[in-house]
Amino acid sequence: MEFRRRSYFPAEAITLLLLLNQVANATINKHPCNFPAIFNFGDSNSDTGGLSAAFGQAGAPHGESFFHGPAGRYCDGRLVIDFIAQSFRLPLLSAFLDALGSNFTHGANFATAGSTIRPQNTTLHQSGFSPFSLNVQWYQFNDFHRRVRTIRDEDDGVFRRLVPKVEDFSRGLYTFDIGQNDLTAGLFLNLTVDQVRASVPDIVGQFKTVIKDIYDQGGRSFWIHNTGPFGCLPYVMARQLITAGQVDKYGCVGPFNELAQFFNHRLKETVDQLREDLPKAAITYVDIYSVKYALITQATRYGFVHPLRACCGHGGKYNFNLHIGCGGKVKINGKDILVAKACEDPAVMINWDGIHYTQAANKWIFDQIVNGSFSDPPIPIGLACHKQF
Ligand SMILES: *[C@@H]1O[C@H](CO)[C@@H](O)[C@H](O)[C@H]1NC(C)=O
Ligand SMILES: *[C@@H]1O[C@H](CO)[C@@H](O)[C@H](O)[C@H]1NC(C)=O
Ligand SMILES: *[C@@H]1O[C@H](CO)[C@@H](O)[C@H](O)[C@H]1NC(C)=O
Ligand SMILES: *[C@@H]1O[C@H](CO)[C@@H](O)[C@H](O)[C@H]1NC(C)=O
């Protein structure tokens, strides 16, 4: 009241204008990039339906906490990429491989569970790794981009309302979360940690090629997750690859986590190199490893319990059985009995099914990374387009 009465005084009017301006800026600047689309590449950490479309749906109880049924994700609910999309008020990403019900207006997801950067020499059936390795995801992206340009040229094609605008390919955010399976694939083939380590330069080299190609097609904003501490995941620990003395004080396999960090080191060097090679690109490297490791090793502090146990699984120290996955049944007296059920409260668990994180963990991880505290450069995701200002 007081203020309104005297608001004709120029000094105060100016103060008010400045203040309003600041508030307006703060609101707009929360997400100054305003990405119209997200194009994601990766493995199960960010698969929103790709592997399910190609090889059969990830069944119940996957999806139960948020989608109330299977939703193409290996999780009880949303993944980090879902929280990223929601933070930009974009719809959740459709999987590129999903033929029905998909809408790619605000981007597409090329990730599939089990994907590696390098193509594998084994089939999905033999080893569990996806044939949609990063180079294949790139072929798909390439074709998608080419066809969108054609579709957008047509006046009234039915697909116009299902694809991004052509300019959104340069204005969009390109996200990556891939590499973990390249390392585990080697270990599961009984290669030693040193042998897998020796393959890392080739792995990050192939990653680099894909980023360069996307840049050549106009991509400018890249958000790259490093790989997590897979030595703390039941599916790795339960394989009896562990020998005594390799388990750290938190119960994780030290040499595997060191391998993950070795990969991350090389990935970071690759990102530095890419920044030099691609001057118009804003490339953000996100240290997912540290976030996940903090969560697992200080679970109680962050409100979680049993960091090394799967919520949905069956038996053993980790509630995980390689042969009876989440939702798995066994025949007892001729009847199929569900033995690998979800736990009572996934909201306090970190590990969902022995391989993947719960929605609650994903939300926590997203909350840590969104403001840039784990990024290089340390800028929030809303500024991940900073080279375009
Ligand atoms: C697959 O085999 C080829 C030919 O031997 C080899 O060059 C390549 O590195 C192998 N890929 C992987 C992922 O092991
Ligand atoms: C796809 O989504 C966009 C944006 O959410 C919407 O405008 C468009 O109508 C949708 N397309 C169809 C065919 O429903
Ligand atoms: C790796 O070694 C284990 C234990 O010796 C063996 O059971 C398994 O078949 C081997 N895996 C491969 C792919 O050779
Ligand atoms: C980022 O967010 C996390 C989680 O909310 C918080 O702990 C951290 O202090 C924030 N960092 C900065 C730099 O704002």
XYZ file of C-alpha atoms and ligand atoms in Angstrom:
445
model
C 0.000 0.000 0.000
C 2.655 2.391 1.181
C 4.618 1.573 -1.923
C 1.776 2.061 -4.327
C 0.993 5.485 -2.903
C 4.465 6.747 -3.608
C 5.190 4.849 -6.763
C 5.314 7.951 -8.939
C 8.708 8.802 -7.500
C 11.093 8.026 -10.317
C 13.753 6.420 -8.118
C 11.304 3.930 -6.721
C 9.701 3.275 -10.045
C 13.105 2.416 -11.429
C 13.872 0.128 -8.483
C 10.580 -1.656 -9.073
C 11.267 -2.041 -12.773
C 14.694 -3.453 -12.058
C 13.249 -5.879 -9.560
C 10.503 -7.040 -11.914
C 13.077 -7.439 -14.615
C 15.179 -9.619 -12.341
C 12.226 -11.825 -11.469
C 11.291 -12.164 -15.118
C 14.867 -13.039 -16.035
C 15.104 -15.603 -13.288
C 11.924 -17.276 -14.537
C 13.013 -17.313 -18.143
C 16.587 -18.256 -17.340
C 15.608 -21.371 -15.486
C 15.602 -23.016 -18.887
C 17.076 -20.491 -21.290
C 17.846 -23.189 -23.841
C 14.249 -24.203 -24.290
C 15.162 -27.306 -26.261
C 12.353 -28.190 -28.657
C 13.542 -31.794 -28.949
C 15.760 -34.413 -27.328
C 17.566 -37.106 -29.295
C 18.841 -39.844 -27.006
C 21.350 -42.626 -27.595
C 22.217 -45.302 -25.080
C 21.520 -48.541 -23.273
C 18.982 -49.636 -20.677
C 19.799 -46.633 -18.511
C 17.773 -44.612 -21.007
C 15.753 -47.149 -23.036
C 12.114 -46.019 -23.098
C 10.866 -48.912 -25.215
C 13.396 -49.803 -27.919
C 14.402 -53.278 -26.879
C 10.827 -54.045 -25.861
C 9.602 -53.094 -29.350
C 12.160 -55.317 -31.046
C 12.439 -58.303 -28.745
C 9.333 -58.391 -26.560
C 8.013 -56.216 -23.817
C 9.795 -55.962 -20.488
C 6.945 -57.519 -18.509
C 5.307 -56.794 -15.154
C 6.196 -55.630 -12.560
C 8.344 -53.256 -14.648
C 6.643 -49.872 -14.781
C 4.391 -50.466 -11.774
C 5.320 -47.384 -9.728
C 4.507 -44.801 -12.373
C 2.999 -46.278 -15.531
C 0.937 -48.881 -13.670
C 2.138 -51.514 -16.084
C 4.981 -52.326 -18.466
C 6.164 -49.230 -20.338
C 9.237 -50.410 -22.234
C 11.540 -49.479 -19.399
C 13.665 -51.762 -17.221
C 12.591 -49.957 -14.089
C 9.570 -49.629 -11.830
C 8.978 -46.153 -13.268
C 10.790 -43.263 -14.864
C 14.423 -43.113 -15.948
C 16.818 -40.180 -15.730
C 16.020 -39.347 -19.393
C 12.319 -39.146 -18.478
C 13.069 -36.649 -15.719
C 15.209 -34.682 -18.175
C 12.354 -34.550 -20.711
C 9.886 -33.514 -18.005
C 12.200 -30.765 -16.783
C 11.891 -29.161 -20.230
C 8.123 -29.796 -20.187
C 8.541 -32.129 -23.130
C 6.624 -35.390 -23.515
C 8.462 -38.582 -22.549
C 10.525 -39.763 -25.500
C 9.109 -42.357 -27.875
C 11.440 -45.170 -28.804
C 12.456 -44.913 -32.454
C 11.734 -48.623 -32.893
C 8.216 -48.370 -31.510
C 5.942 -48.504 -34.551
C 2.634 -47.820 -32.817
C 1.628 -44.864 -30.691
C 4.920 -43.047 -31.125
C 5.098 -39.297 -31.541
C 8.495 -37.890 -32.429
C 7.511 -34.204 -32.511
C 9.817 -33.470 -29.580
C 12.538 -35.993 -30.290
C 13.298 -39.663 -30.493
C 15.035 -42.259 -28.405
C 17.446 -44.615 -30.141
C 18.641 -46.340 -26.953
C 18.008 -50.019 -26.346
C 18.738 -52.099 -23.279
C 21.948 -54.058 -23.668
C 23.432 -51.657 -26.222
C 27.159 -51.200 -26.529
C 29.218 -48.576 -28.329
C 31.081 -51.185 -30.404
C 29.106 -53.793 -32.332
C 29.472 -57.134 -30.587
C 30.459 -60.418 -32.193
C 27.784 -62.300 -30.277
C 24.013 -62.304 -30.702
C 21.478 -61.108 -28.159
C 20.507 -64.722 -27.696
C 24.056 -65.774 -26.909
C 25.185 -62.991 -24.659
C 22.258 -60.691 -23.882
C 23.796 -57.679 -25.620
C 21.651 -55.701 -28.025
C 22.367 -55.665 -31.770
C 21.476 -51.942 -31.703
C 24.959 -50.766 -30.858
C 25.755 -47.057 -31.086
C 26.696 -47.224 -34.764
C 23.308 -48.808 -35.529
C 21.541 -46.159 -33.428
C 23.374 -43.638 -35.536
C 22.213 -45.292 -38.802
C 18.694 -45.032 -37.461
C 19.124 -41.395 -36.472
C 20.573 -40.661 -39.897
C 17.636 -42.191 -41.655
C 15.205 -40.492 -39.286
C 16.786 -37.112 -40.006
C 16.717 -37.690 -43.780
C 13.096 -38.785 -43.761
C 11.976 -35.905 -41.540
C 13.354 -33.470 -44.135
C 11.267 -35.180 -46.825
C 8.160 -35.340 -44.671
C 8.464 -31.675 -43.700
C 8.644 -30.751 -47.400
C 5.275 -32.307 -48.078
C 2.280 -30.081 -47.521
C -0.207 -32.286 -45.776
C 1.449 -35.609 -45.135
C 0.039 -37.508 -42.184
C 3.491 -37.788 -40.589
C 4.024 -34.036 -40.326
C 2.281 -34.065 -36.952
C 4.559 -36.817 -35.701
C 8.048 -35.531 -36.446
C 10.245 -32.620 -35.312
C 10.757 -29.459 -37.348
C 13.875 -29.599 -39.502
C 15.538 -26.806 -37.484
C 14.965 -28.737 -34.253
C 17.831 -31.037 -35.216
C 20.249 -28.191 -34.593
C 18.302 -26.645 -31.706
C 17.733 -29.963 -29.906
C 19.649 -31.605 -27.081
C 21.621 -34.756 -27.892
C 21.957 -37.017 -24.857
C 24.182 -40.069 -24.413
C 24.443 -42.749 -21.739
C 26.373 -45.687 -23.116
C 29.589 -47.635 -22.503
C 28.910 -49.782 -19.461
C 27.952 -52.780 -21.595
C 31.131 -52.578 -23.648
C 33.023 -53.213 -20.427
C 30.775 -55.915 -18.997
C 30.587 -57.676 -22.393
C 34.338 -58.200 -22.290
C 34.275 -59.390 -18.685
C 31.428 -61.818 -19.372
C 33.525 -63.291 -22.180
C 36.111 -63.948 -19.474
C 38.536 -61.295 -20.643
C 40.669 -59.950 -17.826
C 40.241 -56.392 -16.583
C 43.511 -55.524 -18.339
C 42.286 -56.966 -21.625
C 39.076 -54.955 -21.401
C 41.093 -51.884 -20.482
C 43.105 -52.349 -23.663
C 39.909 -52.106 -25.728
C 38.841 -48.775 -24.210
C 40.672 -46.551 -26.747
C 38.799 -48.292 -29.565
C 35.500 -47.959 -27.678
C 35.842 -44.212 -27.032
C 37.177 -43.772 -30.577
C 33.933 -45.173 -32.001
C 31.955 -42.942 -29.653
C 33.830 -39.915 -30.926
C 33.058 -40.768 -34.547
C 29.332 -40.731 -33.832
C 29.424 -37.351 -32.062
C 31.332 -35.869 -34.982
C 28.825 -37.210 -37.466
C 25.909 -35.747 -35.520
C 27.729 -32.407 -35.385
C 28.220 -32.576 -39.151
C 24.458 -32.988 -39.432
C 23.876 -29.853 -37.353
C 23.816 -31.118 -33.758
C 25.211 -28.472 -31.396
C 24.239 -29.317 -27.809
C 25.506 -32.564 -26.320
C 24.909 -33.924 -22.818
C 27.086 -36.957 -22.148
C 26.794 -39.201 -19.093
C 29.814 -41.170 -18.040
C 29.367 -44.746 -16.892
C 28.315 -45.836 -13.405
C 29.992 -48.051 -10.786
C 28.841 -51.329 -12.317
C 31.034 -53.200 -9.800
C 28.228 -52.480 -7.298
C 25.467 -54.104 -9.364
C 24.146 -57.558 -8.398
C 24.184 -58.915 -11.965
C 27.913 -58.363 -12.092
C 28.627 -59.424 -8.522
C 26.534 -62.602 -8.771
C 28.457 -63.985 -11.740
C 31.234 -65.399 -9.635
C 33.742 -63.320 -11.488
C 34.724 -62.073 -8.064
C 37.675 -63.515 -6.283
C 38.440 -62.889 -2.636
C 40.107 -59.603 -1.833
C 38.501 -57.738 -4.707
C 35.487 -56.580 -2.737
C 35.797 -53.113 -1.242
C 34.509 -51.997 2.130
C 31.109 -51.209 0.653
C 30.737 -54.677 -0.871
C 31.419 -53.592 -4.458
C 33.979 -55.174 -6.801
C 36.871 -52.716 -6.735
C 38.629 -53.657 -9.989
C 35.371 -53.352 -11.956
C 34.700 -49.896 -10.575
C 38.285 -48.960 -11.398
C 37.670 -50.179 -14.929
C 34.560 -47.975 -15.114
C 36.649 -45.011 -13.931
C 39.374 -45.808 -16.431
C 36.755 -45.722 -19.181
C 35.375 -42.454 -17.790
C 38.812 -40.916 -17.808
C 39.237 -41.758 -21.453
C 35.734 -40.593 -22.238
C 36.495 -37.248 -20.638
C 39.696 -36.895 -22.681
C 37.645 -37.696 -25.763
C 35.163 -34.956 -24.852
C 38.035 -32.485 -24.444
C 39.306 -33.455 -27.871
C 35.819 -33.113 -29.352
C 35.531 -29.584 -27.941
C 38.647 -28.649 -29.868
C 37.515 -30.365 -33.040
C 33.946 -29.076 -32.937
C 34.147 -25.390 -32.008
C 30.433 -24.657 -32.332
C 29.395 -27.515 -30.057
C 28.482 -27.189 -26.383
C 29.472 -30.529 -24.898
C 28.637 -31.240 -21.279
C 30.265 -34.213 -19.570
C 28.255 -35.466 -16.587
C 29.876 -37.479 -13.822
C 27.113 -40.007 -13.220
C 29.682 -42.350 -11.657
C 30.235 -40.134 -8.623
C 26.522 -39.562 -8.134
C 25.666 -43.262 -8.257
C 28.629 -44.242 -6.117
C 27.691 -41.684 -3.453
C 24.131 -42.971 -3.482
C 25.169 -46.614 -3.091
C 27.852 -46.057 -0.487
C 25.864 -43.558 1.595
C 22.398 -44.959 1.007
C 21.064 -44.422 4.531
C 22.137 -40.813 4.541
C 19.982 -40.231 1.453
C 16.975 -42.167 2.727
C 17.536 -45.496 1.005
C 18.135 -49.026 2.309
C 19.933 -52.208 1.107
C 21.982 -50.534 -1.649
C 23.313 -53.814 -3.032
C 20.050 -55.749 -3.045
C 17.628 -55.908 -5.940
C 14.056 -54.871 -5.140
C 12.654 -57.245 -7.742
C 14.404 -60.590 -7.909
C 14.798 -63.971 -6.375
C 17.126 -65.385 -3.777
C 20.721 -65.148 -2.690
C 22.692 -62.422 -1.032
C 21.588 -59.822 -3.566
C 18.027 -61.039 -4.147
C 19.182 -61.751 -7.676
C 19.254 -64.903 -9.757
C 20.764 -64.860 -13.245
C 18.216 -67.400 -14.453
C 15.104 -65.980 -12.813
C 14.891 -62.266 -13.577
C 12.440 -59.686 -12.261
C 8.910 -60.979 -12.904
C 10.300 -64.501 -13.380
C 8.178 -67.573 -12.753
C 9.091 -71.172 -12.040
C 7.011 -74.279 -12.665
C 5.947 -75.870 -9.407
C 3.696 -78.953 -9.700
C 2.917 -77.974 -13.288
C 1.854 -74.456 -12.346
C 3.712 -71.236 -13.124
C 4.448 -69.532 -9.845
C 5.743 -65.962 -9.717
C 8.877 -66.058 -7.616
C 10.754 -62.898 -8.593
C 8.342 -60.302 -7.247
C 8.883 -56.635 -6.549
C 9.662 -55.607 -2.995
C 7.111 -53.840 -0.814
C 8.548 -50.350 -1.143
C 10.629 -49.626 -4.260
C 10.717 -45.969 -3.202
C 13.412 -46.722 -0.600
C 15.427 -49.108 -2.768
C 18.224 -48.128 -5.135
C 18.490 -51.234 -7.243
C 15.396 -52.354 -9.087
C 16.139 -55.713 -10.717
C 19.805 -56.398 -10.070
C 20.887 -54.456 -13.168
C 18.936 -51.211 -13.215
C 18.116 -48.427 -10.804
C 14.693 -47.755 -9.315
C 12.641 -44.715 -10.248
C 13.376 -43.287 -6.787
C 17.117 -43.641 -7.392
C 16.781 -42.185 -10.898
C 14.926 -39.181 -9.518
C 17.626 -38.691 -6.897
C 20.359 -38.954 -9.543
C 18.535 -36.480 -11.780
C 18.175 -34.017 -8.873
C 21.934 -34.134 -8.318
C 22.933 -33.590 -11.947
C 20.306 -31.114 -13.143
C 21.955 -28.047 -11.573
C 25.367 -28.797 -13.038
C 27.181 -29.745 -9.827
C 28.473 -32.903 -11.499
C 29.006 -31.433 -14.937
C 32.024 -30.256 -16.828
C 31.585 -27.353 -17.476
C 29.562 -26.877 -14.260
C 26.419 -25.463 -15.822
C 22.821 -26.586 -15.320
C 21.101 -28.637 -17.982
C 18.991 -25.610 -18.863
C 22.185 -23.992 -20.179
C 23.473 -27.005 -22.086
C 23.035 -25.030 -25.335
C 25.416 -22.281 -24.161
C 27.300 -22.060 -27.470
C 24.119 -20.933 -29.197
C 23.655 -17.641 -27.361
C 34.782 -58.541 -33.332
O 35.682 -59.226 -34.180
C 36.477 -58.370 -34.993
C 37.273 -59.260 -35.952
O 37.996 -60.205 -35.232
C 37.376 -57.513 -34.092
O 38.137 -56.647 -34.878
C 36.481 -56.705 -33.156
O 37.300 -55.963 -32.260
C 35.569 -57.628 -32.382
N 34.638 -56.786 -31.609
C 34.517 -56.888 -30.298
C 33.525 -55.985 -29.639
O 35.134 -57.675 -29.616
C 2.299 -35.257 -31.396
O 2.644 -34.411 -30.319
C 2.574 -33.021 -30.616
C 3.126 -32.259 -29.435
O 2.860 -32.836 -28.224
C 1.139 -32.656 -30.946
O 1.048 -31.287 -31.249
C 0.697 -33.480 -32.137
O -0.656 -33.213 -32.454
C 0.867 -34.961 -31.859
N 0.585 -35.694 -33.089
C -0.466 -36.485 -33.213
C -0.661 -37.105 -34.559
O -1.234 -36.696 -32.295
C 33.859 -68.005 -18.324
O 34.378 -68.772 -17.265
C 33.399 -69.461 -16.498
C 34.089 -70.086 -15.306
O 35.233 -70.770 -15.709
C 32.697 -70.483 -17.409
O 31.700 -71.157 -16.687
C 32.050 -69.746 -18.573
O 31.476 -70.633 -19.493
C 33.090 -68.882 -19.313
N 32.380 -68.046 -20.269
C 32.739 -67.932 -21.549
C 31.912 -67.060 -22.406
O 33.702 -68.492 -22.017
C 22.547 -29.082 -6.748
O 21.458 -29.830 -6.259
C 21.798 -30.731 -5.214
C 20.572 -31.557 -4.905
O 19.453 -30.778 -4.704
C 22.320 -29.941 -4.021
O 22.690 -30.825 -2.982
C 23.528 -29.124 -4.464
O 23.979 -28.325 -3.394
C 23.177 -28.226 -5.644
N 24.391 -27.599 -6.128
C 24.439 -26.339 -6.534
C 25.760 -25.864 -7.043
O 23.462 -25.606 -6.523
